[in-house]
Coordinates of C-alpha atoms and ligand atoms in Angstrom, one line a residue:
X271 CA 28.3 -26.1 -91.2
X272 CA 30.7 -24.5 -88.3
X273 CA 29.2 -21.2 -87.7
X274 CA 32.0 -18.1 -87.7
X275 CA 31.6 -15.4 -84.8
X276 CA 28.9 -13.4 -87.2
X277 CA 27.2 -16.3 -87.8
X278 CA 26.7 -17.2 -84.3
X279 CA 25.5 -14.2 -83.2
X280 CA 22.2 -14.5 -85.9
X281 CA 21.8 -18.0 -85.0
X282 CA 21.1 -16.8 -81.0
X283 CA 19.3 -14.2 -82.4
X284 CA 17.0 -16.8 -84.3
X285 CA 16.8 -18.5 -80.7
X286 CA 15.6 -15.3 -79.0
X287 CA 12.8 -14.6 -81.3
X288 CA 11.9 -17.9 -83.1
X289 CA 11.1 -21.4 -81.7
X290 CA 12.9 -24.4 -83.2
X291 CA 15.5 -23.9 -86.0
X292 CA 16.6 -22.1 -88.9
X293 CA 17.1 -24.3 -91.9
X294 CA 19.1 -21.9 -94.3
X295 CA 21.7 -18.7 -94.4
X296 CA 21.3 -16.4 -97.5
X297 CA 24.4 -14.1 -97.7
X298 CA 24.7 -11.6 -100.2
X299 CA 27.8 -9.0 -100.2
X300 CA 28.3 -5.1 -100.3
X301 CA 30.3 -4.1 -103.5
X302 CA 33.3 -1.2 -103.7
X303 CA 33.5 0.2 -107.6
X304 CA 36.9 -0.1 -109.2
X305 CA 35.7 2.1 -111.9
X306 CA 32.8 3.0 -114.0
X307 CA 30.9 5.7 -112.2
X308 CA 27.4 7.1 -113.2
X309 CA 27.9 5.0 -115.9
X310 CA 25.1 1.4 -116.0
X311 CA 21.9 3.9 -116.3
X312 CA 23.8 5.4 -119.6
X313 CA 24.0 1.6 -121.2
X314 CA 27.7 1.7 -120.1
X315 CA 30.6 -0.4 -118.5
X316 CA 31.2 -0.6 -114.7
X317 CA 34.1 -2.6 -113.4
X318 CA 32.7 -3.5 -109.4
X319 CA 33.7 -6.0 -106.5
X320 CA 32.2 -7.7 -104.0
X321 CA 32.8 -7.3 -100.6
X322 CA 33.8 -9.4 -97.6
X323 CA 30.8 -7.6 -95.9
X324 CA 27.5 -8.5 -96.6
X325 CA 24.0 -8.9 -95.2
X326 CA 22.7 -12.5 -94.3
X327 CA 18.9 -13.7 -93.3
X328 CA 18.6 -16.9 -91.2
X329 CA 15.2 -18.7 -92.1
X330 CA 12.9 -21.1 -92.7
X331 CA 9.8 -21.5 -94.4
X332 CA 6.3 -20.8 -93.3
X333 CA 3.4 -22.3 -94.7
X334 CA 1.9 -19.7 -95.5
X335 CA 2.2 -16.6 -97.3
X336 CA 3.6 -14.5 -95.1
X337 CA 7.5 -12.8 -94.4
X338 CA 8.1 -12.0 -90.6
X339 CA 12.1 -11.1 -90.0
X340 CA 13.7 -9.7 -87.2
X341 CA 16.1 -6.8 -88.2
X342 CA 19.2 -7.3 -85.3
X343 CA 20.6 -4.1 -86.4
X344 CA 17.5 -1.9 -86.8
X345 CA 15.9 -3.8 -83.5
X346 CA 12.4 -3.8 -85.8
X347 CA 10.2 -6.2 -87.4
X348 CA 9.1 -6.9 -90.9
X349 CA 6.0 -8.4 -91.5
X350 CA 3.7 -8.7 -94.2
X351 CA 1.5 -10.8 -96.2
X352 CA 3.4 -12.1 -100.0
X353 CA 1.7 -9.7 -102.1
X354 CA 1.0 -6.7 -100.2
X355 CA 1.6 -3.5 -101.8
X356 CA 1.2 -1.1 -99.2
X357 CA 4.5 0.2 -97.9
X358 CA 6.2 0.2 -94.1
X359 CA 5.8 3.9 -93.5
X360 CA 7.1 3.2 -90.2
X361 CA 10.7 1.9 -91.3
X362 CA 12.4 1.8 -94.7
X363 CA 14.0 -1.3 -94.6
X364 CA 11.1 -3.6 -94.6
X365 CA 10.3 -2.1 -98.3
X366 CA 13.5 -3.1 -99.4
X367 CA 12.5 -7.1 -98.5
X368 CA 8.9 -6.4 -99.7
X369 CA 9.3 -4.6 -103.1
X370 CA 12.4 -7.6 -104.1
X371 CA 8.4 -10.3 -102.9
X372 CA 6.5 -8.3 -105.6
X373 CA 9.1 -7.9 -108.0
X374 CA 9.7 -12.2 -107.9
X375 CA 6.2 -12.8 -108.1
X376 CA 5.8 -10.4 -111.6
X377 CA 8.5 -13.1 -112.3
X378 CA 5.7 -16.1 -112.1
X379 CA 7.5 -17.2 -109.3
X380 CA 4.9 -19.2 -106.7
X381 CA 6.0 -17.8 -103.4
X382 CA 6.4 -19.2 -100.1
X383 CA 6.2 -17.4 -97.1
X384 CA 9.6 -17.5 -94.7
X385 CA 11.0 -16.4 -91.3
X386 CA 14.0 -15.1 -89.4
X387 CA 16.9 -12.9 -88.8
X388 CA 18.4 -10.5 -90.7
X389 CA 21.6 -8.8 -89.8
X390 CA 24.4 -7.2 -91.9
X391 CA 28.1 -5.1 -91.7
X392 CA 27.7 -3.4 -94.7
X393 CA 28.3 0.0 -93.2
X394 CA 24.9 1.8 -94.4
X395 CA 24.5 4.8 -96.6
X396 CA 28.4 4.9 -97.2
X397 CA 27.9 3.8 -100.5
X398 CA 28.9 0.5 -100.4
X399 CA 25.6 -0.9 -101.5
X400 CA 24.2 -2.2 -97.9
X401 CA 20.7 -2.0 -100.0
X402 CA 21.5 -4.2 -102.6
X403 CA 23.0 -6.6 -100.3
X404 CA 19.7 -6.5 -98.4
X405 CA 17.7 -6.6 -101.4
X406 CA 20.1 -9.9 -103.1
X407 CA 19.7 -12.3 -99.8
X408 CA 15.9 -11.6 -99.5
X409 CA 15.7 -12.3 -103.2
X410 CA 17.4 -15.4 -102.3
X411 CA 15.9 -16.4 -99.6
X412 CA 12.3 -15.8 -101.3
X413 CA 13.5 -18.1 -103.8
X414 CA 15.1 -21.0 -101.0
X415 CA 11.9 -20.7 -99.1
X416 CA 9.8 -21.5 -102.5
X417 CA 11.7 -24.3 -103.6
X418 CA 12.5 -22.2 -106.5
X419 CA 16.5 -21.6 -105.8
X420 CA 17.3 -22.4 -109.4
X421 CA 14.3 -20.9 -111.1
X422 CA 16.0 -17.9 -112.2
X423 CA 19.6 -16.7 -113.1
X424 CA 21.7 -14.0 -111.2
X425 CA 21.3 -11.5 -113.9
X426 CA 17.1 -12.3 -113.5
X427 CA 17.5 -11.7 -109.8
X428 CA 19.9 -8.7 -110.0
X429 CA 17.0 -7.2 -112.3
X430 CA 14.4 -8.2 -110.0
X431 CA 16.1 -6.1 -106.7
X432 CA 16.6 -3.5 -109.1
X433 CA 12.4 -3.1 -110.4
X434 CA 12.4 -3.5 -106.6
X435 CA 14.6 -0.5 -105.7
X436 CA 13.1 1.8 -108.5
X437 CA 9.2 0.9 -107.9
X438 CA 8.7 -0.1 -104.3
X439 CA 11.6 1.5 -102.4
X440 CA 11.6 4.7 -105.0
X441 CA 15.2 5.3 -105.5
X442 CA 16.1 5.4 -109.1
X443 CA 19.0 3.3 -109.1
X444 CA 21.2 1.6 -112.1
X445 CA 21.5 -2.3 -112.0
X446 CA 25.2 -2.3 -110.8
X447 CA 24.8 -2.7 -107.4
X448 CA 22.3 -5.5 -107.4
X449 CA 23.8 -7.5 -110.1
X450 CA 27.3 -7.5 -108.7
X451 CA 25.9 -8.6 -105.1
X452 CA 24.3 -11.6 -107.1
X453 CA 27.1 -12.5 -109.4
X454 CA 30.4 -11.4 -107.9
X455 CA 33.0 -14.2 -107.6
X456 CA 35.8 -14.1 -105.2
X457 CA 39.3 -13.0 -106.4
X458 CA 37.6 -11.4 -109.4
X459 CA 35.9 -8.1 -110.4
X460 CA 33.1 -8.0 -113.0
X461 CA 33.2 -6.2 -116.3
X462 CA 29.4 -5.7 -117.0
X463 CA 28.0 -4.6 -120.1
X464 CA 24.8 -3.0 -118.8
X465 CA 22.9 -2.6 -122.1
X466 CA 23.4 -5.9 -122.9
X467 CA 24.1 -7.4 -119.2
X468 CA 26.8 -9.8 -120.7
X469 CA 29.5 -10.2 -117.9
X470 CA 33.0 -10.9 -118.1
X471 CA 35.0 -12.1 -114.5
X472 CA 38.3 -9.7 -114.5
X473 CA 40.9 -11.7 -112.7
X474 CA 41.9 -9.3 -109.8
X475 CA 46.1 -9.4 -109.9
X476 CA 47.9 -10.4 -107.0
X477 CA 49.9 -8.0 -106.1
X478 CA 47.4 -4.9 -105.6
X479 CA 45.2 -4.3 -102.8
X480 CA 42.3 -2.4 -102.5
X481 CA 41.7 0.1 -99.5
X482 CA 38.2 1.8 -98.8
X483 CA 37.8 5.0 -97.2
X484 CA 35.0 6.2 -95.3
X485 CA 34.3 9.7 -95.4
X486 CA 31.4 9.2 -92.8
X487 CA 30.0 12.0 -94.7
X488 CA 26.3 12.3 -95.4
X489 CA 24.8 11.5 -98.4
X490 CA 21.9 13.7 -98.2
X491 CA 22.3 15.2 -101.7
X492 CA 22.9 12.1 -103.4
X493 CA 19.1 11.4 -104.2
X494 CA 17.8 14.6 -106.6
X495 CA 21.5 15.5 -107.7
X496 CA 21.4 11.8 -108.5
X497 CA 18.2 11.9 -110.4
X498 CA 19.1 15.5 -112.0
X499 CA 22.6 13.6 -113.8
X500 CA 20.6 11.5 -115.3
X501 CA 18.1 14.3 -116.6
X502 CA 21.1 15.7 -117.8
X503 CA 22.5 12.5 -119.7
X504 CA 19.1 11.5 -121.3
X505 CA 19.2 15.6 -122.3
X506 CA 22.5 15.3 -124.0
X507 CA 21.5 12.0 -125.7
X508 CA 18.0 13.7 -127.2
X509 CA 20.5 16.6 -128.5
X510 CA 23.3 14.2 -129.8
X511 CA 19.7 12.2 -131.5
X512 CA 19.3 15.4 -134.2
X513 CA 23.0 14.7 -135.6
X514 CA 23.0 10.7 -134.8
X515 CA 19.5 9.4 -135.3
X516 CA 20.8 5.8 -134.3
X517 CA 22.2 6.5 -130.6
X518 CA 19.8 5.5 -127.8
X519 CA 22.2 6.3 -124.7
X520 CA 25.4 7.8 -124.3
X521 CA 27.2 4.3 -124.3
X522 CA 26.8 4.9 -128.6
X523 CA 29.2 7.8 -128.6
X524 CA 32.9 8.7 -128.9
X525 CA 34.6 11.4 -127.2
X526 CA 35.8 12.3 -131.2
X527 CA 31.9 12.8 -131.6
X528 CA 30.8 14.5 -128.6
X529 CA 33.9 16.8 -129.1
X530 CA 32.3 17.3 -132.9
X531 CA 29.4 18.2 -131.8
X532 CA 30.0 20.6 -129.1
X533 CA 28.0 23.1 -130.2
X534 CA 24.7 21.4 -129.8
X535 CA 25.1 21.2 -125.8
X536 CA 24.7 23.8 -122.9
X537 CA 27.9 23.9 -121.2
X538 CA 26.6 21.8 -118.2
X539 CA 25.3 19.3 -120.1
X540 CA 28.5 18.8 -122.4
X541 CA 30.8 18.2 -119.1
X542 CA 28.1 15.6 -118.1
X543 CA 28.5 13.4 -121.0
X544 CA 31.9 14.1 -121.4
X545 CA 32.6 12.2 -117.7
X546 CA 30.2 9.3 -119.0
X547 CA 31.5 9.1 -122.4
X548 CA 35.0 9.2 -121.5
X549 CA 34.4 7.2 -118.4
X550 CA 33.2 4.1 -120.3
X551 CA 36.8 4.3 -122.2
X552 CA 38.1 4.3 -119.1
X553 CA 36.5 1.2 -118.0
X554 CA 37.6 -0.4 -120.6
X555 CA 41.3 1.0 -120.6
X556 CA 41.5 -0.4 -117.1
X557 CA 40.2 -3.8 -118.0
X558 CA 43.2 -4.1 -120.5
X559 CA 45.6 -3.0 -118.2
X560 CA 44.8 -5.2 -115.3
X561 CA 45.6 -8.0 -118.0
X562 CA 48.7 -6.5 -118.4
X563 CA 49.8 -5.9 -115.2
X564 CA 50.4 -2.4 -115.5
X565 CA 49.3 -1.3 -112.1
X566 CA 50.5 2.0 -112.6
X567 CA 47.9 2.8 -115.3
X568 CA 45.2 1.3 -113.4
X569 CA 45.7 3.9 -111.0
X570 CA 45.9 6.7 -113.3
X571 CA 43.3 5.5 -115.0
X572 CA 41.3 5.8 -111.2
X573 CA 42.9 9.0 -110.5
X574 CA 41.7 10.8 -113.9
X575 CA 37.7 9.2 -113.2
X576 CA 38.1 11.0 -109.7
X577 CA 39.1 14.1 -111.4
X578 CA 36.2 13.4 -114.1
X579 CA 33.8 12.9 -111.4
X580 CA 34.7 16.2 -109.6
X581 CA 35.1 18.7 -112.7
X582 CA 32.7 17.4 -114.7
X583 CA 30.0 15.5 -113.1
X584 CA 30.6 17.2 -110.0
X585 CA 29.5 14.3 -107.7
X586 CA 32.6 14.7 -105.4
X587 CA 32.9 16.6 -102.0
X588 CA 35.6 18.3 -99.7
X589 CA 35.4 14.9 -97.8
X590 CA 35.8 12.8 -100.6
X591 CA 38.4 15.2 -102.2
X592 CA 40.2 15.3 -98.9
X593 CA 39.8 11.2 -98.6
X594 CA 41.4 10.6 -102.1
X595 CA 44.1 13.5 -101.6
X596 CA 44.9 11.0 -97.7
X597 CA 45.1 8.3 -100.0
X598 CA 47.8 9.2 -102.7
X599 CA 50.1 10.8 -100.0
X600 CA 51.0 6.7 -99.4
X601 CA 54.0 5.8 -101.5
X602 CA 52.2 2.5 -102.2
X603 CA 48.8 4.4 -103.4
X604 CA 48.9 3.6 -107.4
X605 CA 45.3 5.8 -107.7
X606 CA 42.2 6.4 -105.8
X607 CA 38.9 7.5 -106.7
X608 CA 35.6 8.2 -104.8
X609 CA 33.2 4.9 -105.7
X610 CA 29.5 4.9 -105.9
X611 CA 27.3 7.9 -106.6
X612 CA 29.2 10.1 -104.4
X613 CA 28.3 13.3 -102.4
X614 CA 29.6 11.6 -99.2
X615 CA 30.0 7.9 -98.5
X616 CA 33.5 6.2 -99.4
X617 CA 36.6 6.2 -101.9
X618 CA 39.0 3.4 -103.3
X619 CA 42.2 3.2 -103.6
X620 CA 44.6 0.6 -105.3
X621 CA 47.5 -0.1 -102.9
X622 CA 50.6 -2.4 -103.7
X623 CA 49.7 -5.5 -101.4
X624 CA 51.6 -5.0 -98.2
X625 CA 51.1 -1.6 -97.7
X626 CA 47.4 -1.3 -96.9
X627 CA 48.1 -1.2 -93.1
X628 CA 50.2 1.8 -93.3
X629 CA 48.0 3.4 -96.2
X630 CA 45.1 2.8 -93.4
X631 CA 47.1 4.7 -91.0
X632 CA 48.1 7.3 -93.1
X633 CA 44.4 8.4 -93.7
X634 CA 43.1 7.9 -90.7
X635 CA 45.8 10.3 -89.4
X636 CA 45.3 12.9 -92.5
X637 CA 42.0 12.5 -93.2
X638 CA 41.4 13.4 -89.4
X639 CA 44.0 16.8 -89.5
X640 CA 41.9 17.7 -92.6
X641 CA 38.3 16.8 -91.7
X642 CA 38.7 16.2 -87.9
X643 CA 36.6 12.8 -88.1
X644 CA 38.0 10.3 -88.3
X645 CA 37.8 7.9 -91.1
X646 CA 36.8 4.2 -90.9
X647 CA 39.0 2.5 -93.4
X648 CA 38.4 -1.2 -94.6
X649 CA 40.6 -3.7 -96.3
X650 CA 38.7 -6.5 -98.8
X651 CA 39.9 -8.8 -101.2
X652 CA 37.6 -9.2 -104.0
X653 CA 34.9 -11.5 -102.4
X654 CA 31.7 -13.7 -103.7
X655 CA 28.4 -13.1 -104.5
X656 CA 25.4 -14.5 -103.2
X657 CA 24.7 -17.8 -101.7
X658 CA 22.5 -19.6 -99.6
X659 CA 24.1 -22.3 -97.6
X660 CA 22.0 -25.5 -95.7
X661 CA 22.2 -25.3 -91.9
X662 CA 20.9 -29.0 -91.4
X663 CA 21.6 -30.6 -94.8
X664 CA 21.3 -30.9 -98.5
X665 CA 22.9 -28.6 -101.2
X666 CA 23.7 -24.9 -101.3
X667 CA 22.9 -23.5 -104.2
X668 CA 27.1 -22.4 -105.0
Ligands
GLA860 C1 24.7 4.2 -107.1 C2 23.6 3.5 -107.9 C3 24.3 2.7 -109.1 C4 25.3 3.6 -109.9 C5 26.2 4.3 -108.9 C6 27.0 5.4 -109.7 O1 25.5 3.3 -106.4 O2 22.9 2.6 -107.1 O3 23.3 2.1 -109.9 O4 24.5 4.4 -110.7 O5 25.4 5.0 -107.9 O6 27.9 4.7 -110.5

């Protein structure tokens, strides 16, 4: 393998704190949304993308049972024994590698210990899933180090990171994130089904670009307003439950029959489902249109989820507002939308191909008059999901 720039960089960070050499490079990628917000913990649809950012871990077995891993970014050490429940109260990011251990062993996986590197450019806590990326190319590299790389399926490993997230780290996440960092596939997005976790590759059109926005806003909100949505959901499901005894999760309901049953909801809780349920209709609006080649009503169909998320979920900002507003004053913005839970962190926009320079421009200048910070902006074709690739020889896994 002919290491790129990034690469390089980890393998002389290997050198500095390891002797001898890394056998293998587990990469696993941030993800943008296209659409299909607060929707996987209702059962719903989300339509994501992976990155051409991601997080990597250089390595090589140990044989032992423990994971020691320098953190280039975070300048700090993980180490701990395969097994171990007790958390890193010290730094957060060593859970995230620990919890993804536990959560493969429940699995019956026999686990190996490993060592190395880990660095990423996921920008972190902008929404872009920098944890799931972390938490996807430990899982992998776990797995690599066992001899196990085939012993479960992306979907099995997605859920893994996820148990992970929700039971070591403590962040009550939906399965989104993970699973598109395990499955994406380049030129595509992913339609998932999270009830059922079928998935279906979208082929991403060629002539549309997408254009990320970073507010560099805080998220600090984003973890109980997170958690109180989905109080709020599973409260409008147990109300919908006296009139349609079969529902489990808002995925099993129309607009027609939330509309009809309008009465049985506090105000609040009706504008909640109505994002979700009209979101998921959405999702799959844009899915049909993207086959058609209507780029138009992709991006109306992004504009009216931002306006969803803002009036009735209210999970937007003034910096996100003021992002998205940046965005569609481009000629060649057909819609944009904030992407991931929201609060703070990034938006997307769909650009005709050609004009993402200018659109990058264009926001960078407004978003700075209007915010006065000024706005990292990234440009990614839809990349792949994880891998692990051989540094001396014999196969990657794909
Ligand atoms: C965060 C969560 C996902 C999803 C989104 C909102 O990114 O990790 O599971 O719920 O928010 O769509």
């Amino acid at each position: 393998m002919q290491p790129d720039k990034r690469t390089q960089t980890i393998l002389d960070g290997f050198d500095t704190y390891f002797e001898g050499e890394a056998t293998h490079l587990a990469i696993a990628p941030g993800r943008v949304n296209l659409i299909g917000e607060h929707t996987d913990y209702n059962d719903g649809f989300v339509l994501p993308v992976a990155l051409d950012r991601d997080v990597r871990v250089l390595f090589r077995s140990r044989d032992d049972g423990r994971v020691k891993l320098y953190a280039l970014e975070f300048d700090s050490w993980a180490d701990f024994e395969i097994g171990d429940t007790k958390r890193n109260s010290r730094q957060l990011w060593p859970n995230y590698v620990q919890g993804v251990g536990l959560a493969l062993a429940e699995l019956g996986v026999q686990l190996q210990g490993f060592e190395g590197v880990v660095s990423g450019n996921v920008p972190r806590g902008s929404g872009l899933s920098s944890s799931a990326a972390l938490e996807i190319s430990a899982a992998k590299a776990f797995l690599t180090a066992a001899n196990e790389i085939h012993a479960l399926t992306g979907t099995q490993l997605a859920r893994a990171a996820q148990k992970a997230e929700n039971e070591f780290v403590g962040v009550n996440c939906g399965i989104m994130d993970q699973f598109i960092s395990a499955l994406g596939e380049e030129g595509h997005a992913l339609l998932i089904d999270c009830r059922s976790l079928d998935y279906q590759r979208v082929p991403f059109p060629e002539g549309v670009s997408l254009v990320i926005g970073n507010t560099k806003a805080s998220r600090s909100l984003a973890g109980s307003a997170y958690n109180e949505r989905r109080a709020q959901c599973e409260d409008g499901v147990r109300r919908l439950q006296a009139v349609l005894p079969d529902i489990t999760a808002l995925r099993d309901v129309s607009l027609s029959e939330l509309e009809e049953h309008r009465a049985l909801f506090p105000a609040l809780v009706y504008r909640r489902c109505r994002h979700v349920v009209s979101e998921n209709e959405r999702v799959q609006a844009t899915v049909d249109a993207l086959g058609q080649g209507d780029f138009r009503k992709v991006g109306e169909l992004m504009d009216a989820s931002h306006e969803s998320l803002k009036d009735d979920y209210e999970v937007s900002s003034e910096a996100l507002d003021r992002m998205v507003e940046s965005m569609r004053s481009h000629s060649g913005c057909l819609g944009a939308r904030l992407t991931g839970a929201g609060f703070g962190g990034c938006a997307v926009a769909l650009v005709q191909t050609g004009t993402e320079k200018d659109v990058r421009e264009v926001v960078q200048e407004s978003y700075a008059k209007a915010m006065n910070v000024w706005a990292e902006v990234y440009i990614s074709p839809p990349s792949s999901g994880a891998r692990v690739l051989p540094l001396i020889s014999g196969e990657s896994d794909g």
